[in-house]
């Protein structure tokens, strides 16, 4: 008899039978994890606003600070992943670590936060993708100074909806295609990333001095309305906090990974390592290549002051070659990574909605948990995610800070979902925890505490207004959207769901070596 995989053995002990094929090697898991954390997608859209708040130094050093604290979250997640190599990951871990009394409530909060985060995540990719596309069209038709076409708000909304629909269609019909696209995506990110990081500073005619990049700290109260140094520095860190998550993708794949109890934690930690180095290199490449810092935000510049990285690329290429072809190619590389990122987030969001509806945690769950008979994908769940995502984008027509609000909702949901299992692990009795190969031992309390506090800090910062004075145009509506959403979800729990929602459901049960009728995990 062939020896059972260590991850599969642990899966059976947890009450799940192996249903997915274990074919992912460490490289593949790492690759998918890396492409979910996508290099360009976090930094590119928020780079401009973060640079404006407090100048380059807070942006460059902020990345280092955020990476440092992200390691604590990663270590806490890796230890839990090593002990529970299951696909339901966050939602499942929360139920188990919180124990029979609090388990259902913990998994309820965790599943909903994760769902909200992932659905808003599709929106962030669609918005940033449309923003990049807007700049590509502008540079292709001539620049803003030479009568290029700058897409108005209604067209921007159409691009946003278009991208969302394309991802939904691909997720409905083509899982094989998605698996193939994932592989392209990885090489696209890696090769595209290396090319941009190395080429951009080489192409730029003049480079900023090291003292400008590492020590320049300047506020821009006339454009942001923020004159407090501390507040500006806190807002300048947002770009890093938004970019440095998504490393739980490795955990979602653990049921399909060989030796997942060892490889899961390795890929979580190594993807944080790769992205912190790569991301810093990308920030440095952009910052060193700036030609004239004050010109970047000028509404009459070539990219209409709408998208700072596009202007940096344009200045570099136009300065040396007197045309914008190179900038358009680089923008296309960046756009591609938004396209791939959105596609893989749509896949994850649909899987989470499907898992939650399988445990009856969503209204009308019988509709959302149906699989497409031919393609075996949760197509109804895919379209539900796409619809909500489009609704989130409708304020584009009126509000200027839609992107801030969607990224806030996305980050708070996603990172907030990490907090639940980490907090449960922090307060649980050590004797109830069955450690996997990766075990923190005595260090777990301080590590989990720092990770938990850092997540709370991250979530609170994303609720702050990002521009003053506050008006309808500059209002960050994330607190309102999240307040209403989470309020309704908690109300439903108190009034009704707590009576029947039991958390993840087992599909295997072994007593004295004989399989018996499956029962609820927490009974």
Short mmCIF file of C-alpha atoms in Angstrom, two decimals:
data_model
loop_
_atom_site.label_atom_id
_atom_site.label_comp_id
_atom_site.label_asym_id
_atom_site.label_seq_id
_atom_site.Cartn_x
_atom_site.Cartn_y
_atom_site.Cartn_z
CA UNK A 1 0.00 0.00 0.00
CA UNK A 2 1.43 3.41 -0.93
CA UNK A 3 2.21 5.75 1.90
CA UNK A 4 -0.41 8.39 2.61
CA UNK A 5 0.60 12.04 2.13
CA UNK A 6 1.22 13.77 5.50
CA UNK A 7 -1.23 16.54 4.59
CA UNK A 8 -3.93 14.05 3.60
CA UNK A 9 -3.49 12.13 6.85
CA UNK A 10 -4.03 15.31 8.87
CA UNK A 11 -7.05 16.18 6.69
CA UNK A 12 -8.67 12.85 7.58
CA UNK A 13 -8.06 13.45 11.29
CA UNK A 14 -9.91 16.76 10.93
CA UNK A 15 -12.92 14.96 9.46
CA UNK A 16 -12.55 15.66 5.74
CA UNK A 17 -11.94 13.11 3.05
CA UNK A 18 -9.49 13.89 0.27
CA UNK A 19 -11.64 15.01 -2.66
CA UNK A 20 -9.35 17.34 -4.59
CA UNK A 21 -6.32 15.96 -6.39
CA UNK A 22 -3.03 16.53 -4.58
CA UNK A 23 -0.92 17.65 -7.50
CA UNK A 24 0.38 21.08 -6.58
CA UNK A 25 4.09 21.20 -5.94
CA UNK A 26 5.66 23.84 -3.72
CA UNK A 27 6.61 25.93 -6.76
CA UNK A 28 3.06 26.01 -8.11
CA UNK A 29 1.54 26.91 -4.74
CA UNK A 30 4.12 29.65 -4.30
CA UNK A 31 3.43 30.90 -7.79
CA UNK A 32 -0.32 31.19 -7.25
CA UNK A 33 0.23 32.84 -3.89
CA UNK A 34 2.60 35.31 -5.51
CA UNK A 35 0.20 36.16 -8.30
CA UNK A 36 -2.59 36.84 -5.78
CA UNK A 37 -0.35 39.27 -3.91
CA UNK A 38 0.39 40.81 -7.32
CA UNK A 39 3.28 43.18 -7.39
CA UNK A 40 1.74 46.01 -9.40
CA UNK A 41 -1.85 45.81 -8.32
CA UNK A 42 -1.36 47.13 -4.81
CA UNK A 43 1.32 49.71 -5.35
CA UNK A 44 0.39 51.22 -8.72
CA UNK A 45 -3.08 52.69 -7.99
CA UNK A 46 -2.24 54.06 -4.52
CA UNK A 47 1.32 55.19 -5.24
CA UNK A 48 0.31 58.69 -6.31
CA UNK A 49 -1.86 59.53 -3.32
CA UNK A 50 0.65 58.12 -0.82
CA UNK A 51 3.49 60.09 -2.37
CA UNK A 52 1.40 63.25 -2.19
CA UNK A 53 0.57 62.98 1.53
CA UNK A 54 4.09 63.11 2.90
CA UNK A 55 6.68 62.88 0.15
CA UNK A 56 8.92 59.93 -0.83
CA UNK A 57 10.62 59.10 2.49
CA UNK A 58 7.47 58.04 4.33
CA UNK A 59 6.47 55.92 1.32
CA UNK A 60 9.84 54.17 1.00
CA UNK A 61 10.39 53.54 4.73
CA UNK A 62 6.69 52.85 5.27
CA UNK A 63 7.00 49.76 3.06
CA UNK A 64 9.80 48.45 5.33
CA UNK A 65 7.76 49.08 8.50
CA UNK A 66 4.64 47.41 7.11
CA UNK A 67 6.69 44.43 5.82
CA UNK A 68 8.15 43.99 9.32
CA UNK A 69 4.72 43.73 10.96
CA UNK A 70 3.36 41.61 8.11
CA UNK A 71 5.90 38.94 9.08
CA UNK A 72 4.19 38.55 12.48
CA UNK A 73 0.83 38.00 10.79
CA UNK A 74 2.49 35.56 8.36
CA UNK A 75 4.13 33.55 11.15
CA UNK A 76 0.85 33.28 13.07
CA UNK A 77 -0.98 32.19 9.89
CA UNK A 78 1.77 29.71 8.94
CA UNK A 79 1.57 27.95 12.31
CA UNK A 80 -2.21 27.56 12.02
CA UNK A 81 -1.92 26.45 8.38
CA UNK A 82 0.57 23.77 9.36
CA UNK A 83 -1.89 22.37 11.88
CA UNK A 84 -5.01 22.57 9.65
CA UNK A 85 -4.18 21.95 5.99
CA UNK A 86 -7.77 22.39 4.70
CA UNK A 87 -9.24 24.46 1.89
CA UNK A 88 -11.89 26.23 3.99
CA UNK A 89 -8.80 27.76 5.58
CA UNK A 90 -9.62 30.97 7.48
CA UNK A 91 -13.26 30.05 8.04
CA UNK A 92 -12.44 26.52 9.09
CA UNK A 93 -9.51 27.53 11.31
CA UNK A 94 -11.68 30.04 13.16
CA UNK A 95 -14.30 27.38 13.92
CA UNK A 96 -11.72 24.93 15.23
CA UNK A 97 -9.53 27.23 17.25
CA UNK A 98 -12.44 28.98 18.97
CA UNK A 99 -13.75 25.69 20.38
CA UNK A 100 -17.32 24.33 20.55
CA UNK A 101 -18.87 27.31 22.37
CA UNK A 102 -17.57 30.19 20.27
CA UNK A 103 -16.73 28.22 17.11
CA UNK A 104 -19.94 28.89 15.16
CA UNK A 105 -19.83 32.63 15.88
CA UNK A 106 -16.12 32.89 15.03
CA UNK A 107 -16.54 31.07 11.72
CA UNK A 108 -19.65 33.15 10.93
CA UNK A 109 -17.74 36.44 11.39
CA UNK A 110 -14.69 35.15 9.59
CA UNK A 111 -16.59 33.78 6.59
CA UNK A 112 -18.55 36.99 6.13
CA UNK A 113 -15.51 39.26 6.48
CA UNK A 114 -13.66 37.16 3.95
CA UNK A 115 -16.63 37.22 1.54
CA UNK A 116 -16.95 41.00 1.78
CA UNK A 117 -13.20 41.45 1.35
CA UNK A 118 -12.97 39.24 -1.72
CA UNK A 119 -16.01 40.72 -3.49
CA UNK A 120 -14.67 44.25 -2.92
CA UNK A 121 -11.30 42.90 -4.09
CA UNK A 122 -12.79 42.21 -7.54
CA UNK A 123 -13.88 45.86 -7.54
CA UNK A 124 -10.40 47.17 -6.70
CA UNK A 125 -8.92 45.25 -9.64
CA UNK A 126 -11.66 46.39 -12.01
CA UNK A 127 -11.25 50.01 -10.96
CA UNK A 128 -7.47 50.04 -11.19
CA UNK A 129 -7.64 48.15 -14.49
CA UNK A 130 -10.01 50.79 -15.91
CA UNK A 131 -7.73 53.55 -14.60
CA UNK A 132 -4.73 52.05 -16.39
CA UNK A 133 -6.82 51.56 -19.54
CA UNK A 134 -7.90 55.21 -19.34
CA UNK A 135 -4.22 56.26 -19.38
CA UNK A 136 -3.38 53.82 -22.21
CA UNK A 137 -6.19 55.24 -24.40
CA UNK A 138 -5.09 58.79 -23.56
CA UNK A 139 -1.47 58.14 -24.56
CA UNK A 140 -2.44 56.16 -27.69
CA UNK A 141 -4.66 58.95 -29.05
CA UNK A 142 -2.09 61.67 -28.38
CA UNK A 143 -1.52 63.07 -24.89
CA UNK A 144 -3.75 65.28 -22.78
CA UNK A 145 -1.85 68.26 -24.28
CA UNK A 146 -2.30 67.09 -27.87
CA UNK A 147 -6.02 66.44 -27.75
CA UNK A 148 -5.87 62.78 -26.65
CA UNK A 149 -9.13 61.13 -25.56
CA UNK A 150 -9.53 61.11 -21.76
CA UNK A 151 -12.37 58.71 -20.92
CA UNK A 152 -15.21 60.49 -19.06
CA UNK A 153 -16.83 59.00 -15.93
CA UNK A 154 -19.63 57.15 -17.71
CA UNK A 155 -17.14 55.38 -20.01
CA UNK A 156 -14.93 54.62 -17.01
CA UNK A 157 -17.93 52.92 -15.36
CA UNK A 158 -18.55 50.94 -18.56
CA UNK A 159 -14.93 49.68 -18.54
CA UNK A 160 -15.31 48.75 -14.87
CA UNK A 161 -18.49 46.77 -15.57
CA UNK A 162 -16.96 45.25 -18.72
CA UNK A 163 -13.94 43.86 -16.86
CA UNK A 164 -16.15 42.40 -14.11
CA UNK A 165 -18.37 40.68 -16.69
CA UNK A 166 -15.41 39.22 -18.63
CA UNK A 167 -14.02 37.68 -15.42
CA UNK A 168 -17.43 36.26 -14.52
CA UNK A 169 -17.85 34.71 -17.98
CA UNK A 170 -14.35 33.15 -17.86
CA UNK A 171 -15.08 31.77 -14.40
CA UNK A 172 -18.36 30.25 -15.55
CA UNK A 173 -17.12 28.32 -18.55
CA UNK A 174 -13.49 27.72 -18.36
CA UNK A 175 -11.68 26.24 -15.43
CA UNK A 176 -9.02 24.66 -17.64
CA UNK A 177 -8.49 28.04 -19.24
CA UNK A 178 -8.13 29.68 -15.83
CA UNK A 179 -5.52 27.15 -14.74
CA UNK A 180 -3.61 27.95 -17.93
CA UNK A 181 -4.04 31.72 -17.46
CA UNK A 182 -2.71 31.38 -13.89
CA UNK A 183 0.57 30.04 -15.27
CA UNK A 184 0.81 32.91 -17.79
CA UNK A 185 -0.03 35.30 -14.95
CA UNK A 186 2.91 34.14 -12.83
CA UNK A 187 5.47 34.60 -15.61
CA UNK A 188 3.82 37.87 -16.61
CA UNK A 189 4.21 39.23 -13.06
CA UNK A 190 7.76 37.96 -12.60
CA UNK A 191 9.24 38.87 -16.00
CA UNK A 192 7.20 42.08 -16.35
CA UNK A 193 8.19 43.07 -12.82
CA UNK A 194 11.91 42.51 -13.39
CA UNK A 195 11.81 44.37 -16.74
CA UNK A 196 10.06 47.44 -15.28
CA UNK A 197 12.19 47.59 -12.12
CA UNK A 198 15.45 47.41 -14.09
CA UNK A 199 14.50 49.33 -17.25
CA UNK A 200 12.63 52.31 -15.79
CA UNK A 201 15.55 53.92 -13.89
CA UNK A 202 17.86 53.16 -16.85
CA UNK A 203 15.55 54.88 -19.36
CA UNK A 204 14.94 57.99 -17.22
CA UNK A 205 17.26 60.81 -18.27
CA UNK A 206 17.77 62.18 -14.79
CA UNK A 207 17.37 60.31 -11.52
CA UNK A 208 16.39 61.74 -8.16
CA UNK A 209 19.15 61.86 -5.54
CA UNK A 210 19.24 59.25 -2.78
CA UNK A 211 18.68 62.02 -0.25
CA UNK A 212 15.40 62.95 -2.00
CA UNK A 213 14.17 59.34 -2.06
CA UNK A 214 15.19 58.36 1.48
CA UNK A 215 14.93 61.58 3.49
CA UNK A 216 12.54 64.02 1.76
CA UNK A 217 9.42 64.53 3.90
CA UNK A 218 7.01 67.17 2.62
CA UNK A 219 3.30 67.70 3.17
CA UNK A 220 0.90 68.97 0.51
CA UNK A 221 -1.83 70.62 2.61
CA UNK A 222 -3.06 72.73 -0.34
CA UNK A 223 -4.09 69.62 -2.29
CA UNK A 224 -4.89 67.05 0.45
CA UNK A 225 -6.04 69.42 3.18
CA UNK A 226 -3.87 67.52 5.68
CA UNK A 227 -1.30 69.53 7.61
CA UNK A 228 -0.59 67.21 10.55
CA UNK A 229 2.70 65.35 10.03
CA UNK A 230 1.67 62.24 11.95
CA UNK A 231 -1.66 61.96 10.11
CA UNK A 232 0.02 62.38 6.74
CA UNK A 233 2.59 59.69 7.56
CA UNK A 234 -0.16 57.28 8.65
CA UNK A 235 -2.00 57.82 5.34
CA UNK A 236 1.25 57.38 3.38
CA UNK A 237 1.49 53.83 4.77
CA UNK A 238 -1.87 52.85 3.24
CA UNK A 239 -0.25 51.80 -0.05
CA UNK A 240 1.91 49.24 1.76
CA UNK A 241 -0.87 47.96 3.98
CA UNK A 242 -3.08 47.44 0.95
CA UNK A 243 -0.36 45.69 -1.07
CA UNK A 244 0.96 43.31 1.56
CA UNK A 245 -1.83 40.81 1.97
CA UNK A 246 -3.28 37.95 -0.02
CA UNK A 247 -0.67 35.48 1.21
CA UNK A 248 -3.47 33.25 2.50
CA UNK A 249 -3.87 32.06 -1.11
CA UNK A 250 -1.36 29.33 -0.26
CA UNK A 251 -3.66 28.20 2.54
CA UNK A 252 -6.65 27.97 0.19
CA UNK A 253 -4.72 25.46 -1.91
CA UNK A 254 -3.43 23.28 0.89
CA UNK A 255 -5.80 20.38 0.15
CA UNK A 256 -4.28 20.19 -3.33
CA UNK A 257 -0.63 20.56 -2.28
CA UNK A 258 1.74 17.69 -1.64
CA UNK A 259 2.96 17.64 1.99
CA UNK A 260 0.77 20.66 2.70
CA UNK A 261 1.47 20.72 6.42
CA UNK A 262 5.09 21.63 5.56
CA UNK A 263 4.71 23.31 2.16
CA UNK A 264 1.73 25.51 3.11
CA UNK A 265 3.68 27.47 5.75
CA UNK A 266 6.78 27.62 3.54
CA UNK A 267 4.82 29.17 0.68
CA UNK A 268 3.01 31.66 2.95
CA UNK A 269 6.32 32.90 4.39
CA UNK A 270 8.27 32.85 1.14
CA UNK A 271 5.58 34.76 -0.73
CA UNK A 272 5.76 37.49 1.95
CA UNK A 273 9.54 37.46 1.56
CA UNK A 274 9.48 37.73 -2.24
CA UNK A 275 6.82 40.43 -2.34
CA UNK A 276 8.47 42.60 0.32
CA UNK A 277 11.74 42.64 -1.64
CA UNK A 278 10.09 42.96 -5.07
CA UNK A 279 7.61 45.59 -3.92
CA UNK A 280 10.33 47.73 -2.38
CA UNK A 281 12.35 47.51 -5.60
CA UNK A 282 9.29 48.65 -7.59
CA UNK A 283 8.66 51.62 -5.26
CA UNK A 284 12.33 52.61 -5.49
CA UNK A 285 12.33 52.29 -9.29
CA UNK A 286 9.29 54.59 -9.56
CA UNK A 287 10.58 57.11 -7.04
CA UNK A 288 14.14 57.37 -8.42
CA UNK A 289 12.73 57.86 -11.94
CA UNK A 290 10.58 60.90 -11.11
CA UNK A 291 11.63 63.82 -13.33
CA UNK A 292 9.76 66.71 -11.73
CA UNK A 293 7.81 65.91 -8.53
CA UNK A 294 5.57 69.01 -8.65
CA UNK A 295 4.51 68.31 -12.26
CA UNK A 296 3.09 64.83 -11.50
CA UNK A 297 -0.19 66.15 -10.07
CA UNK A 298 -0.72 68.99 -12.53
CA UNK A 299 -4.15 68.48 -14.17
CA UNK A 300 -2.76 69.96 -17.40
CA UNK A 301 0.12 67.42 -17.72
CA UNK A 302 0.19 64.67 -20.38
CA UNK A 303 -1.83 62.16 -18.32
CA UNK A 304 -4.28 64.80 -16.99
CA UNK A 305 -2.81 64.39 -13.49
CA UNK A 306 -5.05 61.36 -13.13
CA UNK A 307 -2.56 58.53 -12.70
CA UNK A 308 0.89 59.28 -11.29
CA UNK A 309 2.74 56.08 -12.36
CA UNK A 310 1.60 56.70 -15.95
CA UNK A 311 3.09 60.20 -15.85
CA UNK A 312 6.39 58.86 -14.40
CA UNK A 313 6.59 56.29 -17.24
CA UNK A 314 5.66 58.90 -19.84
CA UNK A 315 8.27 61.39 -18.60
CA UNK A 316 10.99 58.74 -18.62
CA UNK A 317 10.29 57.44 -22.13
CA UNK A 318 9.35 60.75 -23.68
CA UNK A 319 12.45 62.40 -22.24
CA UNK A 320 14.74 59.86 -23.89
CA UNK A 321 12.91 58.75 -27.07
CA UNK A 322 10.50 61.67 -27.68
CA UNK A 323 7.51 59.37 -28.01
CA UNK A 324 5.24 57.50 -25.62
CA UNK A 325 5.46 53.96 -27.08
CA UNK A 326 7.57 52.58 -24.23
CA UNK A 327 5.22 54.03 -21.62
CA UNK A 328 2.23 52.44 -23.38
CA UNK A 329 3.94 49.02 -23.40
CA UNK A 330 4.82 49.28 -19.68
CA UNK A 331 1.26 50.39 -18.87
CA UNK A 332 -0.01 47.39 -20.78
CA UNK A 333 2.19 45.07 -18.66
CA UNK A 334 0.71 46.69 -15.54
CA UNK A 335 -2.83 46.44 -16.95
CA UNK A 336 -2.27 42.73 -17.62
CA UNK A 337 -1.49 42.13 -13.98
CA UNK A 338 -4.78 43.80 -12.96
CA UNK A 339 -6.59 41.59 -15.44
CA UNK A 340 -5.03 38.39 -14.07
CA UNK A 341 -5.43 39.57 -10.47
CA UNK A 342 -9.12 40.27 -10.94
CA UNK A 343 -9.63 36.90 -12.58
CA UNK A 344 -8.06 34.95 -9.72
CA UNK A 345 -9.85 37.02 -7.05
CA UNK A 346 -13.17 36.30 -8.81
CA UNK A 347 -12.34 32.58 -8.61
CA UNK A 348 -11.58 32.80 -4.87
CA UNK A 349 -14.62 34.95 -4.10
CA UNK A 350 -16.92 32.46 -5.81
CA UNK A 351 -15.31 29.55 -3.90
CA UNK A 352 -15.83 31.31 -0.55
CA UNK A 353 -19.47 32.18 -1.35
CA UNK A 354 -20.00 28.57 -2.45
CA UNK A 355 -18.46 27.17 0.77
CA UNK A 356 -20.53 29.51 2.93
CA UNK A 357 -23.76 28.69 1.10
CA UNK A 358 -23.01 24.97 1.41
CA UNK A 359 -23.16 25.52 5.18
CA UNK A 360 -26.34 27.63 4.67
CA UNK A 361 -24.70 30.88 5.80
CA UNK A 362 -26.06 33.12 3.00
CA UNK A 363 -29.69 34.12 2.24
CA UNK A 364 -31.18 31.90 -0.54
CA UNK A 365 -28.19 29.60 -0.14
CA UNK A 366 -29.86 26.81 -2.17
CA UNK A 367 -29.43 28.97 -5.31
CA UNK A 368 -25.80 29.93 -4.71
CA UNK A 369 -24.56 26.44 -3.95
CA UNK A 370 -25.72 24.93 -7.23
CA UNK A 371 -22.88 23.75 -9.46
CA UNK A 372 -23.05 24.15 -13.21
CA UNK A 373 -23.83 20.50 -14.24
CA UNK A 374 -21.52 20.57 -17.25
CA UNK A 375 -18.52 22.55 -16.00
CA UNK A 376 -18.75 21.69 -12.26
CA UNK A 377 -18.17 25.30 -11.20
CA UNK A 378 -20.33 27.34 -8.77
CA UNK A 379 -21.59 29.58 -11.59
CA UNK A 380 -24.46 31.16 -9.61
CA UNK A 381 -22.01 32.21 -6.92
CA UNK A 382 -19.75 33.74 -9.59
CA UNK A 383 -22.59 35.91 -10.93
CA UNK A 384 -23.69 36.92 -7.43
CA UNK A 385 -20.14 38.22 -6.76
CA UNK A 386 -20.04 40.05 -10.09
CA UNK A 387 -23.41 41.75 -9.46
CA UNK A 388 -22.45 43.01 -5.99
CA UNK A 389 -19.12 44.20 -7.37
CA UNK A 390 -20.87 46.24 -10.10
CA UNK A 391 -23.19 47.82 -7.50
CA UNK A 392 -20.12 48.83 -5.47
CA UNK A 393 -18.79 50.67 -8.51
CA UNK A 394 -21.92 52.72 -9.34
CA UNK A 395 -20.86 55.75 -7.23
CA UNK A 396 -18.01 56.26 -9.78
CA UNK A 397 -20.39 58.62 -11.58
CA UNK A 398 -20.63 61.01 -8.62
CA UNK A 399 -17.91 60.45 -6.01
CA UNK A 400 -14.19 61.07 -6.51
CA UNK A 401 -12.90 58.71 -3.85
CA UNK A 402 -14.63 55.51 -4.96
CA UNK A 403 -11.32 53.71 -5.18
CA UNK A 404 -10.38 54.66 -1.61
CA UNK A 405 -13.70 53.34 -0.36
CA UNK A 406 -13.52 50.06 -2.30
CA UNK A 407 -9.90 49.40 -1.24
CA UNK A 408 -10.86 50.15 2.36
CA UNK A 409 -13.76 47.70 2.30
CA UNK A 410 -11.56 45.12 0.60
CA UNK A 411 -8.62 45.44 3.01
CA UNK A 412 -10.74 45.55 6.16
CA UNK A 413 -12.76 42.51 5.12
CA UNK A 414 -9.78 40.50 3.96
CA UNK A 415 -7.34 41.38 6.75
CA UNK A 416 -10.14 41.40 9.32
CA UNK A 417 -10.79 37.79 8.32
CA UNK A 418 -7.19 37.00 9.33
CA UNK A 419 -7.79 38.48 12.79
CA UNK A 420 -10.46 35.99 13.85
CA UNK A 421 -8.35 32.77 13.80
CA UNK A 422 -5.29 34.63 15.10
CA UNK A 423 -7.24 36.01 18.06
CA UNK A 424 -8.74 32.57 18.75
CA UNK A 425 -5.24 31.07 18.67
CA UNK A 426 -4.05 33.77 21.08
CA UNK A 427 -6.64 33.07 23.78
CA UNK A 428 -7.09 29.30 23.40
CA UNK A 429 -5.75 26.70 25.82
CA UNK A 430 -2.42 25.34 24.55
CA UNK A 431 -3.41 21.72 25.35
CA UNK A 432 -6.25 21.87 22.79
CA UNK A 433 -3.90 22.75 19.94
CA UNK A 434 -2.37 19.97 17.89
CA UNK A 435 0.78 21.52 16.36
CA UNK A 436 1.91 20.65 12.83
CA UNK A 437 5.56 20.55 11.68
CA UNK A 438 5.75 24.36 11.85
CA UNK A 439 5.25 25.28 15.51
CA UNK A 440 6.00 28.55 17.30
CA UNK A 441 6.08 27.07 20.81
CA UNK A 442 6.48 29.68 23.57
CA UNK A 443 6.77 32.51 21.04
CA UNK A 444 3.16 32.12 19.90
CA UNK A 445 1.56 34.49 22.45
CA UNK A 446 3.72 37.57 21.69
CA UNK A 447 3.68 36.85 17.92
CA UNK A 448 -0.12 36.43 17.80
CA UNK A 449 -0.62 39.50 20.00
CA UNK A 450 1.53 41.75 17.78
CA UNK A 451 -0.17 40.31 14.66
CA UNK A 452 -3.64 40.90 16.11
CA UNK A 453 -2.90 44.48 17.19
CA UNK A 454 -1.35 45.26 13.81
CA UNK A 455 -4.48 43.99 12.03
CA UNK A 456 -6.70 46.14 14.28
CA UNK A 457 -4.51 49.15 13.51
CA UNK A 458 -4.64 48.46 9.75
CA UNK A 459 -8.43 48.20 9.79
CA UNK A 460 -8.92 51.41 11.76
CA UNK A 461 -6.59 53.41 9.49
CA UNK A 462 -8.58 52.44 6.41
CA UNK A 463 -11.70 54.03 7.89
CA UNK A 464 -10.13 57.49 8.15
CA UNK A 465 -11.09 60.28 5.75
CA UNK A 466 -8.30 60.69 3.19
CA UNK A 467 -9.04 64.27 2.07
CA UNK A 468 -10.11 67.43 3.87
CA UNK A 469 -12.33 69.39 4.00
CA UNK A 470 -14.87 66.57 3.87
CA UNK A 471 -17.61 67.01 1.27
CA UNK A 472 -19.80 64.63 -0.76
CA UNK A 473 -17.03 64.40 -3.37
CA UNK A 474 -14.26 63.43 -0.98
CA UNK A 475 -16.24 61.36 1.49
CA UNK A 476 -14.73 57.91 2.22
CA UNK A 477 -17.98 55.93 2.42
CA UNK A 478 -16.30 52.70 3.62
CA UNK A 479 -17.33 53.17 7.31
CA UNK A 480 -20.97 53.59 6.24
CA UNK A 481 -20.97 50.64 3.81
CA UNK A 482 -19.17 48.36 6.29
CA UNK A 483 -21.22 49.57 9.26
CA UNK A 484 -24.51 48.78 7.52
CA UNK A 485 -23.26 45.47 6.08
CA UNK A 486 -21.66 44.09 9.26
CA UNK A 487 -24.57 45.46 11.35
CA UNK A 488 -27.11 43.48 9.31
CA UNK A 489 -24.94 40.34 9.44
CA UNK A 490 -24.61 40.55 13.26
CA UNK A 491 -28.32 41.28 13.62
CA UNK A 492 -29.15 38.21 11.56
CA UNK A 493 -26.83 36.18 13.81
CA UNK A 494 -28.47 37.42 17.03
CA UNK A 495 -32.04 37.05 15.79
CA UNK A 496 -31.85 33.82 13.85
CA UNK A 497 -28.61 32.33 12.55
CA UNK A 498 -27.10 31.42 15.93
CA UNK A 499 -29.89 28.86 16.39
CA UNK A 500 -28.88 26.76 13.41
CA UNK A 501 -25.50 27.82 11.99
CA UNK A 502 -22.93 25.32 13.27
CA UNK A 503 -19.90 26.16 11.13
CA UNK A 504 -18.12 23.86 8.66
CA UNK A 505 -19.68 20.40 8.14
CA UNK A 506 -17.68 17.15 8.19
CA UNK A 507 -17.86 14.65 5.37
CA UNK A 508 -16.01 11.74 7.00
CA UNK A 509 -16.10 10.31 10.49
CA UNK A 510 -13.99 7.46 11.74
CA UNK A 511 -14.51 5.60 15.00
CA UNK A 512 -12.37 2.55 15.85
CA UNK A 513 -11.33 2.44 12.21
CA UNK A 514 -14.92 2.11 10.90
CA UNK A 515 -16.51 5.01 8.99
CA UNK A 516 -19.77 6.17 10.59
CA UNK A 517 -22.51 8.61 9.62
CA UNK A 518 -21.11 12.16 9.12
CA UNK A 519 -22.06 14.72 11.76
CA UNK A 520 -21.41 18.38 12.43
CA UNK A 521 -17.84 19.29 13.23
CA UNK A 522 -18.58 21.11 16.43
CA UNK A 523 -21.13 18.81 17.99
#
